[in-house]
XYZ file of C-alpha atoms in Angstrom:
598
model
C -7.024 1.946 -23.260
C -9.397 4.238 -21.531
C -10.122 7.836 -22.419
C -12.063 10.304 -19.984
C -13.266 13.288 -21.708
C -14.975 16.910 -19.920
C -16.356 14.409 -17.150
C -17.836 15.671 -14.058
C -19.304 14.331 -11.352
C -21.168 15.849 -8.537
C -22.602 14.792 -4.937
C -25.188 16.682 -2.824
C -24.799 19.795 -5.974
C -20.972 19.753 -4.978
C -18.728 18.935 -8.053
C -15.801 16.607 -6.843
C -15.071 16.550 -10.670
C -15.939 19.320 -12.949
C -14.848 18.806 -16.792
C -11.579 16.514 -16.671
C -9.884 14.963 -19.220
C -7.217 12.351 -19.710
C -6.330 9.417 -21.363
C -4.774 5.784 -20.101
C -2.072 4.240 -21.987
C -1.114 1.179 -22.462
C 1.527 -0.442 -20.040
C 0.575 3.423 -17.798
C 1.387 2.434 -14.526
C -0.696 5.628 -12.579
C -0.550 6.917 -9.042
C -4.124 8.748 -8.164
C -2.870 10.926 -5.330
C -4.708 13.891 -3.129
C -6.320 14.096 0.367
C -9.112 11.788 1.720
C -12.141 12.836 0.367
C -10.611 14.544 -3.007
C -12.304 11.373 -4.995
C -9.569 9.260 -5.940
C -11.837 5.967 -5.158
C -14.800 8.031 -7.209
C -11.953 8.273 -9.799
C -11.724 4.289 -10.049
C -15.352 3.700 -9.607
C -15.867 6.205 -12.747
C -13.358 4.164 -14.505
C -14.662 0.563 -13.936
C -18.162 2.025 -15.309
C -19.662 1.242 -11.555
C -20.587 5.002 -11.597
C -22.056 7.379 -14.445
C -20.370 10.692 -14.793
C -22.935 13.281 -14.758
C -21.542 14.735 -17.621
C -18.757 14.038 -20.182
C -17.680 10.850 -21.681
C -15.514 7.340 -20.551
C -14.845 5.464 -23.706
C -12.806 2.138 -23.665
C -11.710 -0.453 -26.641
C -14.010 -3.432 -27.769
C -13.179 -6.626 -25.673
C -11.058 -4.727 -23.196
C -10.994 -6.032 -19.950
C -10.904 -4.441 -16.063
C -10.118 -5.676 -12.842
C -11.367 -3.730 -10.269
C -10.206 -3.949 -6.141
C -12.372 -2.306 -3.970
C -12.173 -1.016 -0.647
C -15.459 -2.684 0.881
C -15.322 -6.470 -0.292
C -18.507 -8.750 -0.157
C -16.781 -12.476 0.590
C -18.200 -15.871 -0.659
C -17.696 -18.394 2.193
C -18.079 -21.715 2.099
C -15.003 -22.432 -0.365
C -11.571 -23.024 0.385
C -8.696 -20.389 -0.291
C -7.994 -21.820 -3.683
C -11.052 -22.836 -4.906
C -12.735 -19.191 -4.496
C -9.237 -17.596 -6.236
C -10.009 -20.077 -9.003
C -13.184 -19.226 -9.371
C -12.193 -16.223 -11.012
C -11.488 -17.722 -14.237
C -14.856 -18.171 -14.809
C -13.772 -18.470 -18.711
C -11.811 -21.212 -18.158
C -13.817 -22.937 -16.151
C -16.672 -22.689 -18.999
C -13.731 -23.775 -21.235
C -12.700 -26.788 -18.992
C -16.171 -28.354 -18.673
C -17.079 -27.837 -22.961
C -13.439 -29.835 -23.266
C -15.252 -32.614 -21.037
C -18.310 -32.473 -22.244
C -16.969 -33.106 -26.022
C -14.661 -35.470 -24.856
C -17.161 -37.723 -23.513
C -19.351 -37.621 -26.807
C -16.446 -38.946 -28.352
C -16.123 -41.558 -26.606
C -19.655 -42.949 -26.628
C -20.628 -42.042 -30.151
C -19.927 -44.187 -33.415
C -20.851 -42.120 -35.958
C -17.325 -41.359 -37.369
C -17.952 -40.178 -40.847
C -21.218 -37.528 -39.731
C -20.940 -34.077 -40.057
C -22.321 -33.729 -36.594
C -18.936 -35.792 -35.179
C -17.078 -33.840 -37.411
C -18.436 -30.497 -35.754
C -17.742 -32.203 -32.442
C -13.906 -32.437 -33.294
C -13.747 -29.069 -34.421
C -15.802 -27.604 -31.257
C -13.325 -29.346 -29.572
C -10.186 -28.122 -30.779
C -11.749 -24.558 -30.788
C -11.780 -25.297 -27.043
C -8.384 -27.102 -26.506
C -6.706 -23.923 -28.215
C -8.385 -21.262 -26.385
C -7.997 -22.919 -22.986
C -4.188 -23.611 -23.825
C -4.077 -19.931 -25.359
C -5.647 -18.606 -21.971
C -2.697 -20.978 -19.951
C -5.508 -23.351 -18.622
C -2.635 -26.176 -18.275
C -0.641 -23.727 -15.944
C -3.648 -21.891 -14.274
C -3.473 -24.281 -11.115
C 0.148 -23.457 -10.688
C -0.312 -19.451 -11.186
C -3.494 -19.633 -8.745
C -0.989 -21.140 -6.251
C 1.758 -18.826 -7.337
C 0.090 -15.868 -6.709
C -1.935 -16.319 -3.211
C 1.844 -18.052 -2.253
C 3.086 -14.727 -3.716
C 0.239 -12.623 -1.694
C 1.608 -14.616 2.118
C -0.350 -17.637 2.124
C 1.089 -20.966 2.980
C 0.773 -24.140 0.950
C -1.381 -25.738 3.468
C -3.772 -22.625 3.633
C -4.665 -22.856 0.133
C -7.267 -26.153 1.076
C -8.519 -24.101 4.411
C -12.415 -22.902 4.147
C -11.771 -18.690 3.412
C -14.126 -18.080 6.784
C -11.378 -18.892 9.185
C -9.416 -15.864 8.279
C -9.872 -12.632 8.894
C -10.911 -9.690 7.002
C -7.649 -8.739 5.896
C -6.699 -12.439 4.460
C -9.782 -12.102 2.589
C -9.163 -8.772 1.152
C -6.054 -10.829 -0.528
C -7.742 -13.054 -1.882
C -10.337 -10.675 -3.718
C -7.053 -9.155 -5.170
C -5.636 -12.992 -5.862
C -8.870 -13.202 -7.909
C -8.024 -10.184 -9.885
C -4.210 -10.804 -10.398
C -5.086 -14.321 -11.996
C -7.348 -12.704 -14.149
C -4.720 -10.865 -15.627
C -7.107 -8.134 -17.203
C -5.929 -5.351 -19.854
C -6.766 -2.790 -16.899
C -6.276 -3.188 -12.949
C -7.759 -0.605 -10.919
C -6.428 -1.031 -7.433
C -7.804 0.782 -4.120
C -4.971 0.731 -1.741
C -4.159 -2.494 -2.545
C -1.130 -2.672 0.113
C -3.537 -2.391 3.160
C -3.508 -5.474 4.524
C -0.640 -6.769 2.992
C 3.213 -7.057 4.872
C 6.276 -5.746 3.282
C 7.243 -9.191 1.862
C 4.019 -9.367 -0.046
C 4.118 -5.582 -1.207
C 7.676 -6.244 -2.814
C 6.347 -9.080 -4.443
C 3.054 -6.971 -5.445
C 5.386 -4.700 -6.840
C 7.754 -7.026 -8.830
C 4.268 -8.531 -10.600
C 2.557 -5.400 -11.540
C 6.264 -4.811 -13.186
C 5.705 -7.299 -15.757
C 2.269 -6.836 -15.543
C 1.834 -6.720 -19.608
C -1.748 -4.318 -18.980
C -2.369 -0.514 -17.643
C -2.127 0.118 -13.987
C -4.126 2.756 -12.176
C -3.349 2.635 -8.301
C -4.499 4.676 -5.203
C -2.293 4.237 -2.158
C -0.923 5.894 0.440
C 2.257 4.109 0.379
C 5.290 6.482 -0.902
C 7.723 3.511 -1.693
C 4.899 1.324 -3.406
C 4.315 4.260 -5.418
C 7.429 5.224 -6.383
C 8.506 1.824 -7.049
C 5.767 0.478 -9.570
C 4.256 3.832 -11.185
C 5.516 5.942 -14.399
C 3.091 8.706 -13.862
C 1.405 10.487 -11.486
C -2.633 12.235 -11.487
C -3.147 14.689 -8.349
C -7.079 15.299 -7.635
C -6.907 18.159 -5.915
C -10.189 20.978 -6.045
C -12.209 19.244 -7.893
C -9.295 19.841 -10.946
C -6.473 16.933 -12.046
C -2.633 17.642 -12.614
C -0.674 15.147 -14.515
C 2.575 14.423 -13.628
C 4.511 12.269 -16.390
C 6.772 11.001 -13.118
C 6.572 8.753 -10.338
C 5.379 10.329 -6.668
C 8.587 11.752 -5.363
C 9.706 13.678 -8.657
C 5.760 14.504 -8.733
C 6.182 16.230 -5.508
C 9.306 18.387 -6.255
C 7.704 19.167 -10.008
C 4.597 20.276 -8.062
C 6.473 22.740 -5.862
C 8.155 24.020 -9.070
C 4.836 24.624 -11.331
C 3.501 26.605 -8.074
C 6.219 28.617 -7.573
C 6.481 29.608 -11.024
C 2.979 30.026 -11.260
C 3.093 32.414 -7.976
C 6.004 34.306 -9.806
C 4.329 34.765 -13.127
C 0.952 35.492 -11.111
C 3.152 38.371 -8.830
C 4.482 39.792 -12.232
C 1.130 40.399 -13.908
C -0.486 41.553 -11.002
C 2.278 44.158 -10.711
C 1.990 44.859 -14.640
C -1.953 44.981 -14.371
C -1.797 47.745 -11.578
C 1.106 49.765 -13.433
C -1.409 49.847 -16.380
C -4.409 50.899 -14.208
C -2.098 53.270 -12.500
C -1.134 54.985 -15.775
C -5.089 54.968 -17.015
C -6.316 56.467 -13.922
C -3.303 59.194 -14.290
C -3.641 60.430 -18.542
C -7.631 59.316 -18.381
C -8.517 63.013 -19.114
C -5.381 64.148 -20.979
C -5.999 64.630 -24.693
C -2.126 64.298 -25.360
C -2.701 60.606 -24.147
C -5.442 59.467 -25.464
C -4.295 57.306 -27.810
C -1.610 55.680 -25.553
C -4.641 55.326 -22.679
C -6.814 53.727 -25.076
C -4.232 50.630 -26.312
C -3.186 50.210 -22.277
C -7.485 49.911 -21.811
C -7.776 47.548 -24.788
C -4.733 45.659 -23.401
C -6.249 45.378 -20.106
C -9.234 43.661 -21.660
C -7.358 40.812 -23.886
C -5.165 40.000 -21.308
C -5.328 36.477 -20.243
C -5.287 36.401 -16.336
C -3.513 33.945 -15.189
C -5.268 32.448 -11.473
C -2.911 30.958 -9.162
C -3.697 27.322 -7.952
C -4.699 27.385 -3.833
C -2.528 24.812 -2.203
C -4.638 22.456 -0.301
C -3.094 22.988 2.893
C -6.020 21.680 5.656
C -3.476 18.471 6.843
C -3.705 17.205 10.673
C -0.672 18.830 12.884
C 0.455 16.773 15.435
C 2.198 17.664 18.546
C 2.614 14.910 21.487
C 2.882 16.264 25.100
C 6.214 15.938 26.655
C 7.193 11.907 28.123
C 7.128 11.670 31.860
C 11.107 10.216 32.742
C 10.684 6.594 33.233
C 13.119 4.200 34.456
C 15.967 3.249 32.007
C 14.145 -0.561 31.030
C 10.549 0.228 29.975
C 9.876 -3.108 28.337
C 11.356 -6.531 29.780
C 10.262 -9.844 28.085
C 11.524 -12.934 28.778
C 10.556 -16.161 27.941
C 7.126 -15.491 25.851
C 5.073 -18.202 24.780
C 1.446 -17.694 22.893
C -0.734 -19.946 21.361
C -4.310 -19.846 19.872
C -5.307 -23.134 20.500
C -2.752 -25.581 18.680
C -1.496 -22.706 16.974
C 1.968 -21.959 18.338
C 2.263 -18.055 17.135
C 5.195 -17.104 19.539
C 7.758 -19.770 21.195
C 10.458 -18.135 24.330
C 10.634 -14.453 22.958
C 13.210 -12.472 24.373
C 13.146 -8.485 24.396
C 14.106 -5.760 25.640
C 13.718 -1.967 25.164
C 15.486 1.178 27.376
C 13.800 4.548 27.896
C 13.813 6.868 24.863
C 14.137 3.668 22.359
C 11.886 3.493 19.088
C 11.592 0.181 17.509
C 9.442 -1.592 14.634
C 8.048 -5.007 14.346
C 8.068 -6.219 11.408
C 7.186 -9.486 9.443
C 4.778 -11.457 7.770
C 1.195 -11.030 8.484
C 0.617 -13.930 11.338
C 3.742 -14.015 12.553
C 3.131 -12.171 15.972
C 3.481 -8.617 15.570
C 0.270 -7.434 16.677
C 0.194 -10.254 19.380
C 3.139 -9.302 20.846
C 2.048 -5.611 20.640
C -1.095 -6.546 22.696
C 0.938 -8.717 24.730
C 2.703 -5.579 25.707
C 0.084 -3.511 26.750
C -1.940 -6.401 28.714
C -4.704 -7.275 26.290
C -3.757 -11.303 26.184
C -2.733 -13.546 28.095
C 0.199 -15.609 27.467
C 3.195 -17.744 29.532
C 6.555 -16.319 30.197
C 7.633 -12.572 31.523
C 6.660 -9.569 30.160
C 6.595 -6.390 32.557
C 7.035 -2.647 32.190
C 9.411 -0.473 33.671
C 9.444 1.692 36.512
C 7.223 5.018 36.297
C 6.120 3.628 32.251
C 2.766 5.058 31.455
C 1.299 3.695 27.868
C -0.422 5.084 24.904
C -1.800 2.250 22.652
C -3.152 2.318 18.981
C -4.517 -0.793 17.897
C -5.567 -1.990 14.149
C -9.304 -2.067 15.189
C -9.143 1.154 17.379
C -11.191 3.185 15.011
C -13.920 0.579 15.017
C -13.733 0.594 19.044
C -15.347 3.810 19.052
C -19.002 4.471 20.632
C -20.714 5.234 17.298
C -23.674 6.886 19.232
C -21.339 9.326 20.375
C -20.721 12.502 18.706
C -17.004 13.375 18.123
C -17.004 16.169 20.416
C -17.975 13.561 23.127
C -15.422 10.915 21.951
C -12.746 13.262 23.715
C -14.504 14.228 26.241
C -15.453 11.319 28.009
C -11.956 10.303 28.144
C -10.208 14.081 29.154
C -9.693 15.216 32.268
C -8.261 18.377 34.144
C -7.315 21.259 31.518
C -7.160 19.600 28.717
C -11.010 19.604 28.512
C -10.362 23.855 27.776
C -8.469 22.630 24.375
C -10.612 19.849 23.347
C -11.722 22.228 20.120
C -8.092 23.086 19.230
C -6.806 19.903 19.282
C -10.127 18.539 17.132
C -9.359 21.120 14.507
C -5.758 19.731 14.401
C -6.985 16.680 13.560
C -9.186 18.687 9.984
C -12.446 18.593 12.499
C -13.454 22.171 12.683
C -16.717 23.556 12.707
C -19.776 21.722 12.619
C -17.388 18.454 12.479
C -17.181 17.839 15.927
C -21.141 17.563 16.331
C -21.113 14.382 13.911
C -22.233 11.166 15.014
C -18.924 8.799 14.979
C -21.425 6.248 12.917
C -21.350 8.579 9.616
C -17.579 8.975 9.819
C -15.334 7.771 6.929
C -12.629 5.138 8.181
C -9.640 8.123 7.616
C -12.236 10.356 9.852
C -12.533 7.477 12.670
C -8.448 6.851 12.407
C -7.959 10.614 12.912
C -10.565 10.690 15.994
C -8.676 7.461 18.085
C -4.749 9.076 17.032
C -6.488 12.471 18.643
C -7.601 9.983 21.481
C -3.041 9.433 22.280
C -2.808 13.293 22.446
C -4.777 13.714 26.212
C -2.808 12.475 28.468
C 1.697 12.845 28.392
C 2.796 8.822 28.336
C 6.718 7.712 27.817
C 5.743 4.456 26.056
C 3.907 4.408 22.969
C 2.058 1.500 21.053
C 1.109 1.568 17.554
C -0.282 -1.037 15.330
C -0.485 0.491 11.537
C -1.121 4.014 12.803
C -0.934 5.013 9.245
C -4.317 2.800 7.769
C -6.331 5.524 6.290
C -4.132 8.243 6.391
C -3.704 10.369 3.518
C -0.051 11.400 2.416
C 0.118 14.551 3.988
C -0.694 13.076 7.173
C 1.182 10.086 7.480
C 4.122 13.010 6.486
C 3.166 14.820 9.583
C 2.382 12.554 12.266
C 6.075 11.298 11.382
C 7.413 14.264 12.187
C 5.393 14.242 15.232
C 6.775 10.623 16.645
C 10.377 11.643 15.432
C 9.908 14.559 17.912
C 8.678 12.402 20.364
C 10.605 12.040 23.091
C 9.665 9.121 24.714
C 10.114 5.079 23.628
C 7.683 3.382 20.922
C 6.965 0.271 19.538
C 5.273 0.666 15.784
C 3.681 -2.406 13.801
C 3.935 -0.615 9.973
C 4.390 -1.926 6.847
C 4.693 1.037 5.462
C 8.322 1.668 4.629
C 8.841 5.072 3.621
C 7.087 6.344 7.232
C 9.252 4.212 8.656
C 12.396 4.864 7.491
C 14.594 6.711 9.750
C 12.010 6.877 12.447
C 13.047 3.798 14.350
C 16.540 2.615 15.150
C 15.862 -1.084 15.878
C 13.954 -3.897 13.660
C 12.757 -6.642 15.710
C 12.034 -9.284 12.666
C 8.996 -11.906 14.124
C 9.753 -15.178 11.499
C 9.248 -18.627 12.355
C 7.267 -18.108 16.093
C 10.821 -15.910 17.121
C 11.970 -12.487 17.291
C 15.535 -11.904 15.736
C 17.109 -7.931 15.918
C 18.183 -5.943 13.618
C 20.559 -2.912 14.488
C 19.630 0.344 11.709
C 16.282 1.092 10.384
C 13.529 -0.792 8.142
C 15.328 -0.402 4.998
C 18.860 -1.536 6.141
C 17.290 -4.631 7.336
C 15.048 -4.614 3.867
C 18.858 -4.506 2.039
C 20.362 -7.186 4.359
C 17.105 -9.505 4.211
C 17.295 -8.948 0.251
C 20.672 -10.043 -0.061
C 20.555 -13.414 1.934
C 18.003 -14.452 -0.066
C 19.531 -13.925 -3.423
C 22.578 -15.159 -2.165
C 20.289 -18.113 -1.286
C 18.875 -18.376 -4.527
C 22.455 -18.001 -6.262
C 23.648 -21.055 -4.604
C 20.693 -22.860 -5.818
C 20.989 -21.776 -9.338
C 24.462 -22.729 -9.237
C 24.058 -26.127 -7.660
C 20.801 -26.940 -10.169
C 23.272 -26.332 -12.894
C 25.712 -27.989 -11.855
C 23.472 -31.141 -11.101
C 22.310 -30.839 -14.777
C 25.833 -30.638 -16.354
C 26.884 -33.815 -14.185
C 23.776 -35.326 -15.643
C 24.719 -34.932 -19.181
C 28.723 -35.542 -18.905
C 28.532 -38.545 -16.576
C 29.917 -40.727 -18.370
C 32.830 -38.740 -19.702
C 33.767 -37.546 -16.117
C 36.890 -38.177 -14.749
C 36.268 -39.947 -11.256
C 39.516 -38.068 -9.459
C 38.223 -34.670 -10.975
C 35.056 -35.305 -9.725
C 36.147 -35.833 -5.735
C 38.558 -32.752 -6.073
C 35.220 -30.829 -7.210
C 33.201 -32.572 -4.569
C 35.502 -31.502 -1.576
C 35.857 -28.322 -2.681
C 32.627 -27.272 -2.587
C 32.841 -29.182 1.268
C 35.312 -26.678 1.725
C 33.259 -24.022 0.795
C 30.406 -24.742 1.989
C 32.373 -24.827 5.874
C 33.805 -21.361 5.372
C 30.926 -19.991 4.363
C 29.290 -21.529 7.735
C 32.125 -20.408 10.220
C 31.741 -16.864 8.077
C 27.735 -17.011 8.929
C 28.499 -17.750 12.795
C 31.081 -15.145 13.313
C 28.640 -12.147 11.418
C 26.143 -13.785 13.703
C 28.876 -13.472 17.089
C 29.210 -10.375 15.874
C 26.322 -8.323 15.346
C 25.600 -9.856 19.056
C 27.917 -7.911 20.261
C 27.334 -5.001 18.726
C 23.751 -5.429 19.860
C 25.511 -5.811 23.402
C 27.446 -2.613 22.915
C 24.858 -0.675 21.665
């Protein structure tokens, strides 16, 4: 589909590509993995043709479409939800108003036998066949499908797109793509500002997605679940992995240690050889033998071992103050925007030590609740902290928060105080800003670089309670994989808004599910609940399957039916149907009382 061949690329005379190669497949579904700033977005850029390689060549086939989702979106307002998705189709739209416009001539013109109503006809059918061929009679219901698909609700879709946010209209740019159904989709971190429900729906599409996918993400279960193959950037070099993430990462550790060990082996072969030169050099008995060893020196092929990009963020919170054994109590929350009811008499509660997520759709309270938490809205009801709780909070928009006039450096020290201010520098360079780093203005910093900074913000002063709201946007891999480590070290409680479900798993050991403006809990971690929420629903749709058949084979045997055999069916399924209610309310009983017990 797409071929890169010797292409480099270069910024400032620094190559972030030199002389790569590689070719896209059809059906390829491909992972573009490496740190921030190794130029996987470059990479997508380069392949969408909105950048010129300095060198080498990009080659696609004739007629061969791309869809490309960016990171920095430019939104048309002033059109409802649907109408802007639709837009999209810009062909079929074209198609749609030719249909109209010959179908009108028709009508008013009497010139049957003409060759120019005969051309008419034809222009028309050319039209009817390529709009039907490009599903024009079905595009309404896929437009719907997929921003449905993507978490919008039915009565969104007629909304103007400027009442929602940022993130709603980041999923609508990738609605517009998705419809478009191009040979190619080039997708920068498309899972951003979606929830999990959407991302396992994102995932089940670009599954029978019939085109090439090329992804960037820094999602490990998105990843593993929708690519085939994996391309590491790494030093301005690519590796390609034949594999999805995970395998990439163990085949990675392989290759280097295999390199290391046939790198260790020469090295030790190339010294025994000098060794053994240096020694007979002068001895005419050896001349010969000294001579092949010299010319074998020079026609060796030396093999360089790989340097392991190692420069990742280490993360080490400070030790929780004890704090009473409740350290969140909420009882009775109510909050509303206006008419919009968002949460209706939430209950919660969470004891020292505990770490829970909040999870759910996007809009369904998480982050309210989150700020409700930490005092930044008002609301009705009860919500206090414990006794002795001292807070760390990371919001969604913390990174924008920032002074931009300030320089990192002074970023951290505004806020530190007492001893800490001695190992402002170390804990800067934990966070990859060493050197002449910390004397940038925040205003030229990359969104991963201004994430980094605010997390580095939680390290200054010891708290026992800890906030997070997708602590993980903008972080690469390798540093989502250690700042895990760091919370699952942390010893004191922590509520985490993530929809990221590899860094979640086993890192909480409570879901709190927000659906429907209440909170219901879930005992186990993200992907137990994930498996439990899975299986209602297909037990859900199941029962509807069945009873949809069943409706349609009553339909066509009516007549025929026995009346008697028809009852005994009826009150069986009444039957049913009751168990399987008292069944519901006694799982329900009793995962209360485990929640009790635990």
């Amino acid at each position: 589909m797409i071929s890169l061949s010797q292409v480099s690329v270069q910024f400032n005379g620094n190559f972030l590509f030199r002389e790569i190669s590689f070719l896209v497949n059809p059906k390829d579904r491909i992972g573009l993995v490496g740190k921030n700033g190794a130029g996987k977005s470059t990479m997508l850029k380069v392949l969408s043709g909105q950048i010129e390689p300095e060198s080498g060549t990009v080659t696609q086939p004739s007629g061969c479409t791309i869809g490309y989702l960016s990171q920095d979106i430019k939104t048309k307002l002033g059109k409802t939800v649907f109408d802007e998705t639709y837009s999209a189709l810009a062909e079929l739209q074209e198609l749609e108003q030719k249909v109209n416009h010959y179908t009108k001539q028709l009508e008013t013109r009497t010139d049957y036998e003409s060759e120019e109503y005969m051309q008419i006809i034809q222009d028309l059918h050319v039209a009817n066949e390529r709009f039907s061929m490009l599903g024009g009679h079905t595009a309404d219901a896929e437009v719907e499908k997929v921003l449905m698909g993507l978490g919008f609700l039915r009565s969104d879709l007629t909304r103007d797109l400027g009442e929602f946010s940022g993130g709603w209209q980041m999923r609508v740019e990738l609605a517009k793509i998705l419809v478009q159904r191009p040979d190619v989709l080039l997708l920068d971190e498309p899972t951003n500002h979606l929830d999990i429900m959407s991302i396992q729906w994102l995932e089940t599409f670009l599954h029978e997605h019939s085109g090439s996918v090329i992804l960037v993400s820094h999602d490990r279960a998105f990843l593993d679940n929708v690519t085939n193959r994996t391309i590491e950037i790494t030093l301005g070099r690519i590796n390609d992995y034949k594999v999805p993430y995970s395998k990439y990462v163990e085949q990675r550790k392989e290759r280097r240690e295999l390199q290391q060990a046939a790198y260790e082996n020469q090295q030790k072969f190339i010294a025994d050889t000098e060794k053994f030169i240096e020694r007979f050099r002068y001895k005419a008995t050896k001349a010969t033998q000294v001579q092949s060893r010299i010319k074998a020196l020079e026609k060796i092929d030396r093999i360089e071992v790989e340097q392991e990009d190692n420069s990742v963020m280490r993360l080490r919170f400070p030790p929780a103050p004890r704090a009473g054994k409740v350290v969140v109590n909420a009882e009775g929350v109510n909050k509303s925007y206006d008419d919009l009811e968002v949460l209706r008499n939430v209950d919660l509660m969470m004891d020292r030590g505990e770490k829970v997520a909040l999870v759910g759709k996007n809009g369904e309270g998480k982050t309210t609740f989150a700020k409700i938490i930490v005092g930044d809205l008002p609301y009705t009801g009860k919500c206090e902290l414990g006794h002795n709780v001292s807070l760390g909070y990371y919001a969604q928009d913390q990174a924008e928060t920032l002074d931009s006039k300030k320089t990192v450096f002074e970023t951290l020290d505004d806020v530190a105080r007492g001893d800490i201010r001695t190992k402002l520098r170390d804990i800067l360079g934990a966070f990859l800003f060493g050197g002449e780093d910390i004397d940038k203005k925040v205003s030229v910093l990359s969104g991963g670089e201004r994430a980094r900074l605010a997390l580095a913000k939680l390290l200054l002063e010891p708290v026992n309670l800890l906030v997070l709201d997708e602590p993980t946007n903008h972080l690469d891999m390798q540093s989502k994989d250690v700042l895990k480590q760091a919370l699952m070290k942390y010893d004191g409680a922590m509520v985490i808004v993530s929809h990221d479900r590899s860094f979640l798993k086993g890192l909480t050991d409570k879901v709190y599910e927000f659906k429907d403006k209440g909170v219901r809990q879930h005992i186990g971690d993200v992907y137990e609940f994930l498996a439990k929420s899975e299986m209602e629903s297909l037990d859900q749709l199941g029962f509807n399957a069945r009873k949809e058949a069943a409706s349609a084979q009553e339909k066509k045997s009516n007549k025929k039916e026995d009346y008697k055999a028809k009852k005994e069916r009826e009150k069986k399924l009444r039957m049913a149907k009751n168990k399987a209610s008292k069944l519901e309310k006694e799982i329900e009983a009793l995962e209360t009382e485990i929640a009790e017990l635990d």
